[in-house]
Amino acid sequence: MRMYETILAPVDGSASSAAAADHAIGLARDAGATLAVVAVVDTERLSAAKLDTEALLDGYEGEAERHLETVARRAREAGVAVETAVVRGAPYRAILDRAEAVDADLVVMGSHGRHGLERYLLGSTTERVLRLAPIPVLVLPGEDRDFLDREATDSAEQSDA
């Protein structure tokens, strides 16, 4: 029995999402697992903004398809079986629902590193998935993390010497 048969990678086009997807591709390749990639069109945020959601959905779904295809192409190049889906809804709920639908053994996702008031106002999709998922969730830190990268700090100190 393999440790992972299906790994879910939510993508949104951000740098942290791309890095997490690359990590998920490597895990799927090494485990002989299928990679399920999902992009969520956040219909809750659109409707909360009182925007004409139907007029915007086609554009957002097209963008989501492009993000999925980029990751799917990299997965296929790595020899990984891949399936993709664009779904609508609240991102955290859609990710959890997709994990259940594909019977995922692991979710691999990035964190955007929001903190303070922005995190309070916007919430954290990653935090909600991490808290509510009945399966393991691997979170890779985003670009704007609020801790020091020890390797970067060490190499900068060495180049100053």
Coordinates of N, CA and C in Angstrom, one line a residue, residues 61-113:
E61 N -12.8 32.1 -14.4 CA -12.6 30.7 -14.7 C -11.6 30.5 -15.7
G62 N -11.5 31.3 -16.7 CA -10.4 31.2 -17.7 C -9.1 31.4 -17.1
E63 N -8.9 32.3 -16.2 CA -7.6 32.5 -15.5 C -7.3 31.3 -14.7
A64 N -8.3 30.7 -14.0 CA -8.1 29.5 -13.2 C -7.7 28.4 -14.1
E65 N -8.3 28.2 -15.2 CA -7.9 27.1 -16.2 C -6.4 27.3 -16.6
R66 N -6.0 28.5 -16.8 CA -4.6 28.7 -17.2 C -3.6 28.3 -16.0
H67 N -4.0 28.6 -14.8 CA -3.2 28.2 -13.7 C -3.1 26.7 -13.6
L68 N -4.3 26.1 -13.7 CA -4.3 24.6 -13.7 C -3.5 24.0 -14.8
E69 N -3.6 24.5 -16.0 CA -2.9 23.9 -17.1 C -1.4 24.0 -16.9
T70 N -0.9 25.1 -16.4 CA 0.5 25.3 -16.1 C 1.0 24.2 -15.1
V71 N 0.3 24.0 -14.1 CA 0.7 23.0 -13.1 C 0.6 21.6 -13.7
A72 N -0.5 21.3 -14.4 CA -0.7 20.0 -15.0 C 0.4 19.7 -16.0
R73 N 0.8 20.7 -16.8 CA 1.9 20.5 -17.8 C 3.2 20.1 -17.0
R74 N 3.5 20.8 -16.0 CA 4.7 20.4 -15.2 C 4.6 19.1 -14.6
A75 N 3.4 18.7 -14.1 CA 3.2 17.4 -13.5 C 3.4 16.3 -14.6
R76 N 2.8 16.5 -15.8 CA 2.9 15.5 -16.8 C 4.4 15.3 -17.3
E77 N 5.1 16.5 -17.3 CA 6.5 16.4 -17.7 C 7.3 15.6 -16.6
A78 N 6.9 15.6 -15.4 CA 7.5 14.9 -14.3 C 7.1 13.4 -14.3
G79 N 6.1 13.0 -15.2 CA 5.6 11.7 -15.2 C 4.6 11.4 -14.2
V80 N 3.9 12.4 -13.7 CA 2.8 12.3 -12.7 C 1.5 12.3 -13.4
A81 N 0.6 11.4 -13.0 CA -0.8 11.4 -13.4 C -1.5 12.6 -12.8
V82 N -2.2 13.3 -13.5 CA -2.8 14.6 -13.0 C -4.3 14.7 -13.5
E83 N -5.1 15.3 -12.6 CA -6.5 15.6 -12.9 C -6.7 17.1 -12.4
T84 N -7.5 17.8 -13.1 CA -7.7 19.2 -12.7 C -9.2 19.5 -12.6
A85 N -9.5 20.6 -11.8 CA -10.9 21.0 -11.7 C -10.9 22.5 -11.3
V86 N -11.8 23.2 -11.9 CA -12.1 24.6 -11.5 C -13.5 24.4 -10.8
V87 N -13.5 24.9 -9.5 CA -14.8 24.9 -8.8 C -15.1 26.3 -8.3
R88 N -16.4 26.5 -7.9 CA -16.9 27.7 -7.4 C -17.2 27.6 -6.0
G89 N -17.1 28.7 -5.2 CA -17.5 28.7 -3.8 C -16.6 29.5 -2.9
A90 N -16.7 29.3 -1.6 CA -15.8 29.8 -0.6 C -14.5 28.9 -0.8
P91 N -13.4 29.5 -0.9 CA -12.2 28.7 -1.2 C -11.9 27.6 -0.2
Y92 N -12.0 27.9 1.1 CA -11.6 26.8 2.0 C -12.6 25.6 1.9
R93 N -13.9 26.0 1.8 CA -14.9 24.9 1.7 C -14.8 24.1 0.4
A94 N -14.5 24.8 -0.7 CA -14.3 24.2 -2.0 C -13.1 23.2 -2.0
I95 N -12.1 23.7 -1.3 CA -10.9 22.8 -1.2 C -11.2 21.6 -0.4
L96 N -11.8 21.7 0.7 CA -12.2 20.6 1.5 C -13.1 19.6 0.8
D97 N -14.1 20.2 0.1 CA -15.0 19.4 -0.7 C -14.3 18.6 -1.8
R98 N -13.4 19.3 -2.5 CA -12.6 18.7 -3.6 C -11.7 17.5 -3.0
A99 N -11.1 17.8 -1.8 CA -10.3 16.7 -1.2 C -11.1 15.5 -1.0
E100 N -12.4 15.7 -0.5 CA -13.3 14.5 -0.3 C -13.7 13.9 -1.6
A101 N -14.0 14.7 -2.6 CA -14.4 14.2 -3.9 C -13.4 13.3 -4.6
V102 N -12.1 13.7 -4.5 CA -11.0 12.9 -5.1 C -10.4 11.9 -4.2
D103 N -10.9 11.8 -2.9 CA -10.4 10.9 -1.9 C -8.9 11.1 -1.7
A104 N -8.6 12.4 -1.5 CA -7.2 12.8 -1.3 C -6.6 12.3 0.1
D105 N -5.4 11.9 0.0 CA -4.7 11.5 1.3 C -3.9 12.6 1.9
L106 N -3.7 13.7 1.1 CA -2.8 14.8 1.6 C -3.2 16.0 0.8
V107 N -3.2 17.2 1.4 CA -3.4 18.5 0.8 C -2.0 19.2 0.9
V108 N -1.5 19.7 -0.2 CA -0.3 20.5 -0.2 C -0.6 21.9 -0.7
M109 N -0.4 22.9 0.2 CA -0.8 24.3 -0.2 C 0.2 25.3 0.3
G110 N 0.2 26.4 -0.3 CA 1.0 27.5 0.2 C 0.3 28.4 1.1
S111 N 1.0 29.2 1.8 CA 0.4 30.2 2.7 C 0.9 31.6 2.2
H112 N -0.1 32.5 2.2 CA 0.2 33.9 1.7 C 0.9 34.7 2.7
G113 N 1.0 34.2 3.9 CA 1.7 35.0 5.0 C 1.0 36.2 5.5

